[in-house]
Amino acid sequence: MPNLINFDEQNKVFHLHNDKISYIFSVVEGGLLNHLYYGKRINEYHGEMNYPRIDRGFSGNLPGSLDRTFSPDTLMQEYSTSGICDYRTPAVIVRQENGSRASRLEYQGYRIEAGKPKLKGLPATYVESDDEAETLYVTLKDQVSDVEVTLLYTIYHDRAVIARSAQVKNNGDAAVYLDKVASMQIDLPNQPLDVVSFPGAHANERDMERAHLNRGVRKYESRRGTTSHQMNNFVALCSPNTDEMNGEVYGFDLVYSGNFAIEVERDQIQQTRVTCGINDYNFAWKLASNEEFQTPESLIVYSDKGFNGMSQTFHHLIQERVVRGKYRDQERPIVVNNWEATFMNFTEEKLTPIVDEAQKLGIEMFVLDDGWFGHRDDDNSSLGDWYVDQKKFPRGLKHFADYVHDKGLKFGLWFEPEMISIDSDLYREHPDYMMAVPGRKPSPSRNQYLLDLTRKDVRDNIIGQVEKILRENDVDYVKWDMNRHLSDIYSVKLPADQEGEVYHRYVLGLYEMVDQITSDFPEILFEGCSGGGGRFDTGWAYYMPQSWTSDNTDAVARQRIQYATSYVYPTSTMTAHVSVSPNQQTGRQTSFETRGNCAMSGVFGYELDLTQMSDDEKAMVTKQVAEYKEIRHLVQFGDFYRLKSPYTSNECAWMFVSPDKKDVLVKQFQTMADAQALSTITKLVGLDPQKHYQNVETKEIFGGDELMNAGFFDPLYHHDYASSSYHFKAID
């Protein structure tokens, strides 16, 4: 493999490159790192992006220097600090023993290693062999405090992504505090840019917004302890003319599941700075002498082929080098979940008919949701008591699991391991396990409270309970839920000067717990959930290959949610189920066909009572299950393209293409019907223009160039919330 990272010793220029991208920065006066270029591959750099020298009023200079043409305040940097005449958003703030928050990081040296290191205690992208990537380590040092920062840059040989993180080490004698420590910073030159973000709410996750970037600071963040429904930890910067297939775009994703902040600042001369990392809200990490701190990883993707190009880079990276284990490359089963059928009001006798129907309809897994443990008949009790409710399962849960298995189905089980109820044996035995601020009454949310996962004894207790259930009941699948955000942030085991570490220590403790359980049970398929999509992030995908995309199962709402989610996350991470109509979240009535077409665009299943369905509906389920088994590999592992946006039109369309371009699936949706309907056309992308493709249903044959350039007319629907599906296969 050719070198991916070069260093020009004479000009002190680093150039990270592969066939797709170049990332270039240099060492300049004062030992600062000057960002030069990130974008489409260039063969050689000849100094054309060197920092323009000009005296900028009120932009200070280097210590002791009378050169007014060089200022940290206007230099495009790689990693900035506070207190050095750079008045823009800093990447790191180090509070020292004397209370000072000033530091000056100066270049010390570098090394290049084959492969990619693991990040201790944190999820991250990985390599399967060292020849896949190279990693650059650049060391910076503050001479006064003796704090050392090492910036990590990894470039893969075949992916348009730079993976970045930072390691901070205190080499001084006195403790320091990290009041802020970003995973990455990048400064881009003056150019018109739009910013795309993904805010939302419970049942309305990742509700995409696009705005022109003007001067000032925009902060996209979560202060809820998790990545949250309210803001996803991803943003994109793009040229104003960028669309799905054309234009330049930079995507920034943080591989982390806790409080985050992505700050985008347009400065006085309209340069753009992006910092990405742990949110500095109520954060302060005590770094004692000789201690180190590792930031989460941030991923920076470049595309000159629009948003679809960016998304496909993320999709392949997450699917192939974030997700791990048995199910990374394995087709996921079709499930039925009992939640919307029974809620917590069930017994074994009430559940077995659902299992019987599932078997008849060809469904492959039954998932038992909330209510099987403790004495939980509503959401007021039993979280933390992970033992079987004997009233509901008098013969034990294993008896029911055996029944499911005997019917030829796999057996799944719901947990919420991070939570505790006041009405629980766990709380009565260990009230200190609950996170609470001394002297203050803790706040419930969904009638539940938070376990202090910063503590090993708490984690060990929950691990022991959960693993006992998994071991004794032949569980094939776990749905790991979290139905509240963090509050009452305090740990009784930490001293006062380390309480600013609780948010991050919670996440580290959670990662440790999840890593142990998933490692101890590698045959189990784990699915993430947080009231739907409240913790849908790349960090969580490292441990759980799929997540419940939203509690909102309405097919029309899900088109927007799944469309926006696909900007970063591959289809194989998105679970999507057919639920009842009228929908329980929106009251909207949609056809079984449309509900199926939307849900079959993800990891497919059902969220309804199979025993209450009509014969016609059961026949439709049988048909959908058979169809999904035919297209499953294509949907879960094919290349995904967005064709029409539900955010800008009355339509939505997307498609899946196999790597060899021989298998193609298109799902097309129309929201509202019209008395004078417009004729609309869908044009496909990503096909082989030299191949001919046959419509599997109609047997019609079209050229790949026809389908991409001319397209085809969509049906003229005479009802709302309509959809169509097209399956093409290449023929010789």
XYZ file of C-alpha atoms in Angstrom:
732
model
C 0.000 0.000 0.000
C 1.438 3.465 -0.888
C 2.073 5.996 1.856
C -1.096 7.761 2.920
C 0.663 10.421 5.004
C 3.637 12.526 3.943
C 5.581 15.200 5.805
C 7.567 17.838 3.935
C 10.408 18.487 6.378
C 11.592 21.638 4.636
C 8.213 23.380 4.549
C 6.784 21.517 7.553
C 3.655 20.456 5.662
C 1.609 17.348 6.479
C -0.363 15.839 3.588
C -2.855 13.032 4.261
C -4.189 11.621 1.016
C -5.763 8.720 -0.824
C -7.435 8.483 -4.228
C -10.465 10.408 -2.940
C -9.299 13.168 -0.581
C -6.415 15.324 0.603
C -6.071 16.846 4.079
C -3.201 19.324 4.430
C -1.831 21.437 7.294
C 1.508 22.918 8.271
C 3.567 24.064 11.233
C 3.999 27.862 11.277
C 5.295 30.617 13.570
C 4.824 30.078 17.263
C 4.551 26.329 16.735
C 0.915 26.702 15.656
C -0.749 24.325 13.227
C -2.132 26.065 10.135
C -4.973 24.270 8.351
C -4.460 24.542 4.596
C -6.894 22.310 2.719
C -9.428 19.518 3.009
C -11.218 18.324 -0.098
C -10.866 16.419 -3.328
C -7.513 14.696 -3.866
C -4.632 16.840 -5.103
C -1.357 15.202 -6.068
C 1.033 17.776 -4.629
C 0.847 20.935 -2.545
C 3.015 23.891 -3.598
C 2.206 26.563 -1.022
C -0.760 28.190 -2.740
C -2.821 28.173 0.470
C -0.213 29.768 2.742
C -1.627 32.211 5.286
C -2.191 35.701 3.770
C -0.120 38.287 5.677
C -2.089 41.431 6.535
C -2.480 43.622 9.592
C -5.966 42.975 10.975
C -7.077 45.578 13.495
C -7.638 44.312 17.041
C -6.206 40.888 16.203
C -3.240 40.363 18.500
C 0.084 38.786 17.698
C 2.506 36.215 19.062
C 4.160 36.906 22.444
C 7.064 39.312 22.028
C 6.502 39.678 18.287
C 6.116 43.036 16.560
C 4.956 41.379 13.335
C 1.395 42.665 13.078
C 0.690 40.662 9.918
C 0.557 37.336 11.750
C -2.239 36.739 14.253
C -3.656 33.591 15.867
C -6.999 35.391 15.617
C -7.148 35.040 11.833
C -4.895 32.042 11.204
C -6.800 28.955 10.060
C -5.808 26.512 12.781
C -6.047 22.806 13.576
C -6.512 22.989 17.356
C -6.811 26.283 19.227
C -6.570 27.290 22.875
C -7.819 30.189 24.968
C -5.849 33.223 26.036
C -3.509 33.545 23.031
C -5.183 36.383 21.092
C -7.429 33.959 19.213
C -10.881 35.240 20.144
C -12.776 32.583 18.261
C -14.214 29.374 19.700
C -11.350 27.406 21.300
C -10.903 23.658 21.010
C -9.472 23.261 24.521
C -9.556 25.248 27.763
C -7.114 24.163 30.469
C -7.669 25.631 33.946
C -4.431 25.579 35.870
C -3.587 25.533 39.567
C -3.405 29.338 39.784
C -6.847 29.703 38.144
C -5.481 30.740 34.772
C -7.281 29.475 31.676
C -4.549 30.535 29.259
C -2.411 28.009 27.421
C -0.324 28.005 24.287
C 0.095 24.698 22.478
C 3.286 24.577 20.417
C 4.338 21.886 17.974
C 6.786 19.320 19.376
C 6.910 16.514 16.836
C 5.060 13.745 15.066
C 5.013 10.059 14.288
C 3.179 7.958 11.694
C 1.963 4.429 12.367
C 0.298 1.831 10.196
C -3.262 0.965 11.088
C -5.450 2.653 13.670
C -5.312 2.544 17.484
C -8.202 1.597 19.733
C -9.414 4.371 22.008
C -9.427 3.220 25.614
C -12.957 2.873 26.953
C -14.541 4.481 23.889
C -16.169 3.301 20.672
C -14.366 4.224 17.470
C -13.829 3.170 13.899
C -11.385 0.298 13.487
C -9.284 -1.620 10.994
C -9.102 -5.355 10.430
C -5.532 -5.134 9.147
C -2.893 -2.443 9.514
C -2.601 -1.923 5.765
C -6.113 -0.422 5.678
C -5.080 2.913 7.151
C -2.350 5.111 8.587
C -2.487 7.265 11.691
C -0.631 10.511 12.265
C 0.171 11.587 15.825
C 1.044 15.281 16.205
C 2.271 16.341 19.645
C 1.721 19.850 21.016
C 2.838 21.204 24.376
C 2.135 24.115 26.676
C 5.535 25.034 28.079
C 4.195 26.692 31.249
C 1.830 23.998 32.533
C 3.648 21.080 30.866
C 0.329 19.869 29.477
C 0.755 17.846 26.295
C -1.885 17.341 23.609
C -1.525 14.690 20.937
C -3.785 15.039 17.913
C -4.666 11.795 16.138
C -5.513 11.752 12.425
C -6.430 8.480 10.697
C -6.918 8.163 6.961
C -8.125 4.961 5.276
C -6.739 3.990 1.905
C -10.179 3.841 0.260
C -12.575 6.057 2.238
C -13.211 9.801 1.999
C -12.983 10.301 5.753
C -10.551 11.633 8.333
C -10.970 10.230 11.860
C -9.741 12.593 14.541
C -9.384 12.621 18.306
C -7.141 14.153 20.953
C -5.181 12.796 23.906
C -4.291 15.173 26.746
C -1.556 14.336 29.241
C -0.567 16.324 32.299
C 3.213 16.121 32.607
C 3.299 18.823 35.273
C 3.454 18.401 39.035
C 0.121 20.100 39.768
C -3.359 18.988 38.767
C -5.123 20.864 35.976
C -8.770 20.921 34.927
C -10.033 20.438 31.406
C -12.957 22.859 31.232
C -13.330 22.057 27.550
C -11.634 19.509 25.318
C -12.846 19.043 21.752
C -12.145 15.991 19.651
C -11.346 18.072 16.578
C -11.248 21.510 15.071
C -11.068 22.539 11.453
C -10.936 26.064 9.988
C -12.221 26.578 6.443
C -11.489 29.598 4.207
C -14.021 32.251 3.257
C -16.670 30.630 1.059
C -20.488 30.667 1.019
C -21.811 27.768 3.100
C -25.088 26.293 4.273
C -25.345 24.283 7.465
C -27.578 21.209 7.723
C -28.554 20.006 11.193
C -30.903 17.405 12.675
C -32.934 18.749 15.607
C -36.163 17.154 16.770
C -38.227 15.850 19.646
C -39.529 12.549 20.939
C -41.457 10.914 18.077
C -40.066 13.557 15.699
C -36.377 12.750 15.679
C -33.830 14.166 13.226
C -36.179 16.741 11.699
C -33.701 18.093 9.165
C -33.066 21.836 8.870
C -30.903 23.768 6.401
C -29.815 27.386 6.816
C -27.314 29.761 5.258
C -24.289 30.266 7.479
C -23.823 33.889 8.515
C -21.301 35.470 10.867
C -21.508 34.485 14.510
C -21.599 31.205 16.413
C -24.096 28.374 16.037
C -24.006 25.641 18.649
C -25.658 22.270 18.042
C -25.694 20.414 21.329
C -27.247 18.092 23.849
C -27.190 18.799 27.577
C -29.478 15.881 28.378
C -26.809 13.275 29.140
C -27.441 11.424 25.877
C -27.234 12.445 22.254
C -31.017 12.940 22.557
C -34.136 13.209 20.411
C -33.718 16.977 20.455
C -30.438 17.190 18.496
C -28.397 14.594 16.684
C -24.613 14.806 17.024
C -24.025 15.409 13.325
C -23.960 18.502 11.105
C -23.006 19.098 7.488
C -21.555 22.160 5.807
C -22.185 22.494 2.092
C -22.036 24.939 -0.768
C -25.409 26.660 -1.335
C -26.016 24.785 -4.605
C -25.381 21.336 -3.113
C -28.182 18.820 -3.577
C -28.457 15.053 -3.269
C -26.257 14.273 -6.270
C -24.100 17.364 -6.828
C -21.978 19.822 -4.909
C -19.413 19.895 -2.114
C -20.283 18.867 1.428
C -18.411 18.249 4.673
C -20.055 15.962 7.240
C -19.078 16.040 10.927
C -20.075 13.130 13.174
C -19.097 12.495 16.807
C -18.715 8.850 17.824
C -20.202 9.371 21.277
C -23.465 8.799 23.162
C -23.495 11.590 25.755
C -23.556 15.372 25.990
C -21.988 16.812 22.851
C -21.428 20.160 21.197
C -20.721 20.959 17.562
C -19.884 24.653 17.275
C -19.819 26.410 13.916
C -18.392 29.928 13.897
C -18.248 32.337 10.971
C -15.590 34.847 11.971
C -14.885 38.514 11.215
C -13.300 37.736 7.840
C -15.904 35.037 7.111
C -13.700 32.033 7.688
C -15.544 29.104 9.245
C -14.407 27.183 12.310
C -15.945 23.872 13.364
C -15.233 22.269 16.733
C -16.764 18.951 17.748
C -16.602 17.056 21.025
C -17.914 16.562 24.548
C -20.149 19.447 25.598
C -18.413 21.788 28.046
C -21.778 22.330 29.799
C -21.197 21.442 33.489
C -18.002 19.670 32.434
C -14.654 19.886 34.207
C -12.233 16.970 34.205
C -9.531 16.875 36.854
C -6.275 15.720 35.323
C -3.757 14.860 38.000
C -0.027 14.710 37.372
C 0.858 12.013 34.798
C -2.796 11.297 34.028
C -4.224 11.197 30.486
C -7.592 12.008 28.961
C -8.831 10.566 25.678
C -11.547 12.390 23.735
C -14.178 10.585 21.682
C -13.546 10.222 17.975
C -14.892 12.648 15.400
C -15.376 11.716 11.745
C -15.018 14.288 8.952
C -16.317 13.149 5.567
C -15.836 15.070 2.330
C -17.970 14.610 -0.790
C -17.982 16.389 -4.126
C -20.994 14.311 -5.198
C -23.614 15.889 -2.982
C -25.333 14.540 0.087
C -25.749 11.041 -1.322
C -21.987 10.825 -1.812
C -21.402 11.899 1.780
C -24.037 9.504 3.093
C -22.641 6.496 1.276
C -19.205 7.153 2.762
C -20.760 7.224 6.232
C -22.934 4.180 5.500
C -20.043 1.983 4.419
C -17.798 3.198 7.226
C -20.387 2.617 9.967
C -21.595 -0.669 8.513
C -18.116 -2.067 7.863
C -15.815 -0.391 10.422
C -17.989 0.705 13.356
C -20.531 -2.102 13.773
C -18.826 -5.236 15.073
C -19.551 -8.867 15.750
C -21.657 -11.626 14.297
C -24.473 -9.427 13.021
C -22.336 -6.857 11.227
C -22.667 -8.719 7.925
C -25.590 -10.973 8.786
C -29.185 -10.467 7.697
C -31.423 -9.390 10.576
C -34.597 -11.335 11.445
C -38.176 -10.159 10.928
C -39.687 -9.557 14.372
C -43.027 -9.019 15.976
C -43.043 -7.022 19.200
C -45.922 -7.375 21.634
C -45.865 -3.785 22.961
C -48.681 -2.225 20.929
C -50.626 -5.471 21.163
C -50.651 -5.910 24.937
C -48.571 -3.178 26.559
C -47.853 -4.510 30.094
C -51.176 -6.285 30.401
C -50.237 -9.854 29.511
C -49.688 -13.366 30.752
C -48.001 -16.320 29.081
C -51.432 -17.534 27.977
C -52.175 -14.197 26.344
C -48.869 -14.147 24.490
C -48.865 -17.652 23.038
C -51.581 -16.959 20.418
C -49.457 -14.076 19.095
C -46.532 -16.488 18.771
C -48.778 -18.997 16.995
C -49.905 -16.378 14.475
C -46.339 -15.191 13.953
C -45.284 -18.709 13.016
C -48.138 -19.068 10.528
C -47.264 -15.751 8.876
C -43.566 -16.523 8.445
C -42.271 -14.057 11.070
C -38.919 -15.101 12.512
C -38.704 -13.640 16.025
C -41.026 -12.796 18.906
C -39.911 -9.930 21.157
C -41.322 -9.647 24.684
C -41.339 -5.978 25.630
C -41.729 -4.129 28.947
C -43.600 -5.726 31.846
C -42.123 -9.229 32.261
C -40.067 -8.555 35.435
C -40.528 -7.659 39.112
C -44.198 -6.818 39.681
C -44.438 -4.384 36.792
C -47.992 -3.779 35.588
C -47.379 -0.096 34.862
C -44.399 2.237 34.718
C -44.336 3.014 38.460
C -42.319 0.037 39.647
C -39.687 -2.662 39.313
C -36.927 -1.084 37.224
C -33.745 -2.544 38.650
C -35.446 -5.825 39.601
C -34.383 -7.983 36.677
C -36.077 -11.201 37.753
C -39.157 -12.821 36.222
C -42.685 -11.875 37.341
C -44.020 -15.214 38.567
C -47.637 -14.090 38.266
C -47.258 -13.603 34.536
C -44.966 -16.597 34.051
C -45.795 -19.102 36.793
C -43.794 -21.793 34.998
C -40.882 -19.444 34.472
C -39.781 -17.374 31.515
C -37.758 -20.296 30.173
C -40.989 -22.208 29.655
C -42.315 -19.441 27.429
C -38.971 -19.014 25.627
C -38.987 -22.745 24.909
C -42.489 -22.418 23.479
C -41.308 -19.658 21.140
C -38.301 -21.716 20.073
C -40.412 -24.838 19.559
C -42.512 -22.826 17.107
C -39.370 -22.146 15.088
C -39.038 -18.510 16.171
C -36.225 -16.732 17.961
C -36.913 -15.129 21.342
C -36.204 -11.497 22.223
C -36.457 -9.627 25.513
C -36.711 -5.953 26.551
C -34.505 -4.395 29.242
C -33.980 -0.909 30.641
C -30.790 -1.520 32.633
C -29.811 2.103 33.360
C -32.933 2.882 35.418
C -34.323 2.332 38.900
C -37.810 2.641 40.380
C -38.481 3.836 43.919
C -40.824 0.851 44.183
C -38.179 -1.802 43.633
C -36.230 -4.260 45.722
C -33.041 -2.754 44.344
C -33.900 0.692 45.710
C -34.985 -0.703 49.055
C -31.666 -2.542 49.367
C -29.414 0.108 47.790
C -31.021 3.590 47.838
C -27.582 5.112 47.245
C -27.482 3.462 43.807
C -29.890 6.129 42.580
C -28.308 9.315 41.258
C -29.347 12.257 43.427
C -27.884 15.518 44.707
C -27.434 15.539 48.496
C -30.119 17.561 50.231
C -32.290 17.758 47.106
C -35.260 15.627 46.118
C -34.544 13.955 42.764
C -36.815 14.540 39.785
C -38.687 11.628 38.215
C -39.195 11.306 34.487
C -41.602 8.662 33.192
C -41.915 7.749 36.892
C -38.340 6.504 36.987
C -34.896 7.517 38.170
C -31.311 7.069 37.106
C -28.745 4.569 38.317
C -25.290 5.969 39.053
C -23.341 4.126 36.371
C -20.165 6.009 37.289
C -19.908 3.401 40.084
C -18.486 -0.053 39.403
C -20.547 -1.685 42.173
C -23.748 -0.430 40.539
C -22.666 -1.625 37.114
C -21.652 -5.032 38.468
C -25.030 -5.479 40.155
C -26.950 -4.786 36.935
C -24.568 -6.847 34.797
C -25.053 -9.797 37.142
C -28.846 -9.560 37.003
C -29.074 -9.097 33.236
C -26.595 -11.842 32.407
C -28.411 -14.297 34.693
C -31.640 -13.735 32.733
C -29.855 -14.049 29.396
C -28.034 -17.198 30.439
C -31.043 -19.002 31.931
C -33.633 -18.220 29.255
C -31.928 -18.810 25.895
C -32.455 -15.220 24.771
C -31.633 -14.509 21.109
C -32.189 -10.756 21.051
C -32.137 -7.851 23.496
C -33.891 -4.523 23.115
C -31.924 -2.128 25.358
C -34.148 0.835 26.181
C -33.663 4.157 28.005
C -36.791 6.187 28.631
C -35.538 9.364 30.268
C -32.664 11.805 30.116
C -30.165 12.484 32.878
C -30.832 14.806 35.797
C -29.747 15.185 39.442
C -26.158 14.922 38.283
C -24.029 13.879 41.242
C -22.079 10.838 42.364
C -21.592 10.136 46.042
C -18.356 8.315 45.245
C -16.608 11.329 43.686
C -15.004 14.246 45.576
C -16.390 17.736 45.114
C -13.680 18.797 42.673
C -14.586 15.916 40.330
C -18.370 16.291 40.155
C -17.886 17.967 36.771
C -16.867 14.545 35.461
C -20.171 12.799 36.189
C -21.804 13.200 32.764
C -18.803 11.747 30.937
C -18.101 9.106 33.585
C -21.716 7.955 33.212
C -21.154 7.389 29.492
C -17.830 5.622 30.110
C -19.500 3.396 32.702
C -22.358 2.635 30.318
C -19.905 1.737 27.543
C -18.010 -0.558 29.918
C -21.229 -2.281 30.981
C -22.549 -2.710 27.450
C -19.181 -3.886 26.177
C -19.031 -6.617 28.812
C -22.575 -7.880 28.246
C -22.330 -7.879 24.452
C -18.912 -9.575 24.635
C -20.177 -12.225 27.052
C -23.127 -12.978 24.749
C -21.807 -12.598 21.177
C -24.612 -14.749 19.746
C -27.308 -12.314 20.890
C -28.515 -9.552 18.576
C -28.657 -6.289 20.549
C -30.904 -3.412 19.516
C -30.633 0.073 20.968
C -33.604 2.191 21.935
C -34.153 5.385 23.916
C -37.821 6.180 23.733
C -37.274 5.486 20.054
C -34.427 7.482 18.536
C -33.122 9.345 21.589
C -29.695 7.727 21.457
C -29.293 7.037 17.766
C -25.606 7.700 17.234
C -22.463 6.136 15.810
C -21.043 5.399 19.253
C -24.027 3.230 20.121
C -23.760 1.390 16.789
C -20.324 0.167 17.910
C -22.066 -1.966 20.542
C -25.502 -2.516 19.016
C -25.789 -2.974 15.239
C -29.337 -1.640 15.022
C -31.598 0.787 16.903
C -35.291 1.556 17.118
C -35.463 4.628 14.900
C -38.468 6.310 16.519
C -41.442 5.522 18.738
C -43.455 7.179 15.967
C -44.464 4.293 13.715
C -46.774 6.348 11.473
C -45.650 5.627 7.904
C -45.985 9.226 6.724
C -44.025 10.636 9.654
C -41.481 7.837 9.347
C -40.704 8.838 5.745
C -39.245 12.110 7.029
C -37.536 10.464 10.011
C -35.940 7.662 7.998
C -35.027 9.991 5.135
C -33.133 12.351 7.453
C -31.607 9.548 9.520
C -30.098 8.117 6.336
C -27.871 11.179 5.932
C -25.458 9.457 8.306
C -26.715 6.039 9.321
C -27.047 2.982 7.067
C -30.325 1.147 6.622
C -28.964 -1.840 8.539
C -28.956 0.280 11.711
C -32.587 1.442 11.369
C -35.389 -0.762 12.653
C -38.842 -0.018 11.228
C -42.115 -1.797 11.969
C -45.637 -1.947 10.583
C -48.080 -0.836 13.277
C -51.838 -0.478 13.594
C -54.001 1.985 11.655
C -55.214 4.466 12.862
C -51.700 5.011 14.169
C -51.384 5.200 17.963
C -49.072 8.226 17.824
C -50.745 10.380 15.147
C -54.220 8.918 14.624
C -53.500 8.838 10.881
C -54.997 6.068 8.759
C -52.699 4.589 6.133
C -52.913 1.513 3.978
C -51.165 -1.714 4.886
C -49.234 -1.360 1.637
C -47.796 2.059 2.516
C -46.979 1.006 6.074
C -45.187 -2.013 4.653
C -43.244 -0.103 1.999
C -41.937 2.333 4.591
C -41.076 -0.320 7.180
C -39.490 -2.619 4.587
C -37.034 0.206 3.900
C -35.293 -0.671 7.159
C -34.787 -3.672 9.426
C -38.341 -4.954 9.191
C -40.904 -6.111 11.712
C -44.387 -5.681 13.186
C -45.659 -3.741 16.176
C -49.294 -4.851 16.410
C -51.615 -7.583 17.650
C -51.507 -10.363 15.081
C -54.498 -12.085 16.708
C -56.812 -9.132 15.995
C -56.125 -8.939 12.271
C -58.579 -9.792 9.518
C -57.878 -12.577 7.046
C -57.076 -9.978 4.385
C -54.563 -8.304 6.683
C -52.953 -11.633 7.519
C -52.637 -12.373 3.828
C -50.936 -9.000 3.409
C -48.497 -9.824 6.227
C -47.688 -13.153 4.599
C -47.033 -11.354 1.322
C -44.890 -8.645 2.950
C -42.840 -11.161 4.905
C -42.155 -13.193 1.775
C -41.251 -10.042 -0.174
C -38.916 -8.790 2.530
C -37.096 -12.097 2.712
C -36.477 -11.719 -1.027
C -35.158 -8.143 -0.786
C -33.704 -8.240 2.747
C -30.040 -8.422 1.847
C -30.422 -5.663 -0.720
C -32.205 -3.350 1.754
C -29.873 -4.013 4.665
C -26.562 -4.032 2.784
C -27.084 -2.416 -0.628
C -26.109 1.128 -1.588
C -28.843 3.539 -0.527
C -29.820 6.637 -2.542
C -32.325 9.349 -1.675
C -34.279 10.418 -4.782
C -37.088 12.746 -3.631
C -37.325 14.587 -0.340
C -40.496 14.641 1.789
C -39.120 17.888 3.254
C -39.479 19.812 0.003
C -42.279 18.109 -1.912
C -45.444 16.050 -1.744
C -43.368 13.005 -2.599
C -40.658 10.832 -1.143
C -38.553 8.272 -2.968
C -35.434 6.265 -2.244
C -33.728 3.239 -3.700
C -31.314 0.404 -2.974
C -28.695 -0.908 -5.400
C -26.574 -4.033 -4.979
C -22.786 -3.561 -5.198
C -22.710 -5.291 -8.594
C -25.580 -3.063 -9.803
C -27.667 -6.094 -10.768
C -30.414 -5.791 -8.145
C -32.425 -2.579 -7.677
C -35.316 -1.708 -5.374
C -37.258 1.574 -5.445
C -39.801 2.763 -2.869
C -41.927 5.755 -3.904
C -44.469 7.621 -1.748
C -47.025 10.406 -2.255
C -48.492 12.212 0.739
C -51.644 13.960 -0.480
C -53.862 13.293 -3.494
C -55.138 16.089 -5.733
C -58.220 16.405 -7.928
C -56.005 17.695 -10.728
C -53.005 15.502 -10.119
C -49.613 16.531 -11.432
C -47.679 14.032 -13.509
C -44.372 13.359 -11.793
C -41.321 11.395 -12.870
C -38.882 9.333 -10.850
C -35.346 9.035 -12.219
C -33.069 6.371 -10.819
C -29.356 6.674 -10.060
C -26.436 4.336 -9.473
C -27.295 1.838 -12.233
C -25.077 0.463 -14.973
C -26.038 2.434 -18.108
C -24.943 -0.504 -20.278
C -27.164 -3.063 -18.559
C -30.811 -3.884 -19.176
C -33.127 -4.202 -16.189
C -36.343 -6.164 -15.959
C -39.212 -5.140 -13.684
C -39.713 -8.273 -11.572
C -43.475 -7.781 -11.355
C -44.420 -6.578 -14.868
C -41.531 -8.236 -16.777
C -40.951 -4.985 -18.702
C -37.346 -4.357 -19.744
C -35.557 -1.006 -19.625
C -32.029 0.184 -20.198
C -30.089 1.401 -17.224
C -29.494 4.663 -19.085
C -33.261 4.984 -19.684
C -34.126 4.529 -16.024
C -31.528 7.092 -14.976
C -31.961 9.740 -17.664
C -35.581 9.484 -18.797
C -37.051 7.829 -15.710
C -40.683 6.760 -15.501
C -44.009 8.347 -14.646
C -45.291 7.787 -11.139
C -48.818 6.431 -10.695
C -51.676 8.943 -10.508
C -53.022 8.129 -7.070
C -56.607 8.859 -6.048
C -56.069 8.534 -2.313
C -53.803 10.060 0.292
C -50.690 8.409 1.727
C -50.052 6.218 -1.293
C -46.937 4.291 -2.238
C -45.440 2.020 -4.863
C -42.572 -0.425 -4.995
C -40.436 -1.358 -8.007
C -37.976 -4.215 -8.109
C -35.607 -4.460 -11.089
C -33.050 -7.120 -11.877
C -30.335 -6.885 -14.507
C -30.594 -9.373 -17.357
C -27.937 -10.617 -19.759
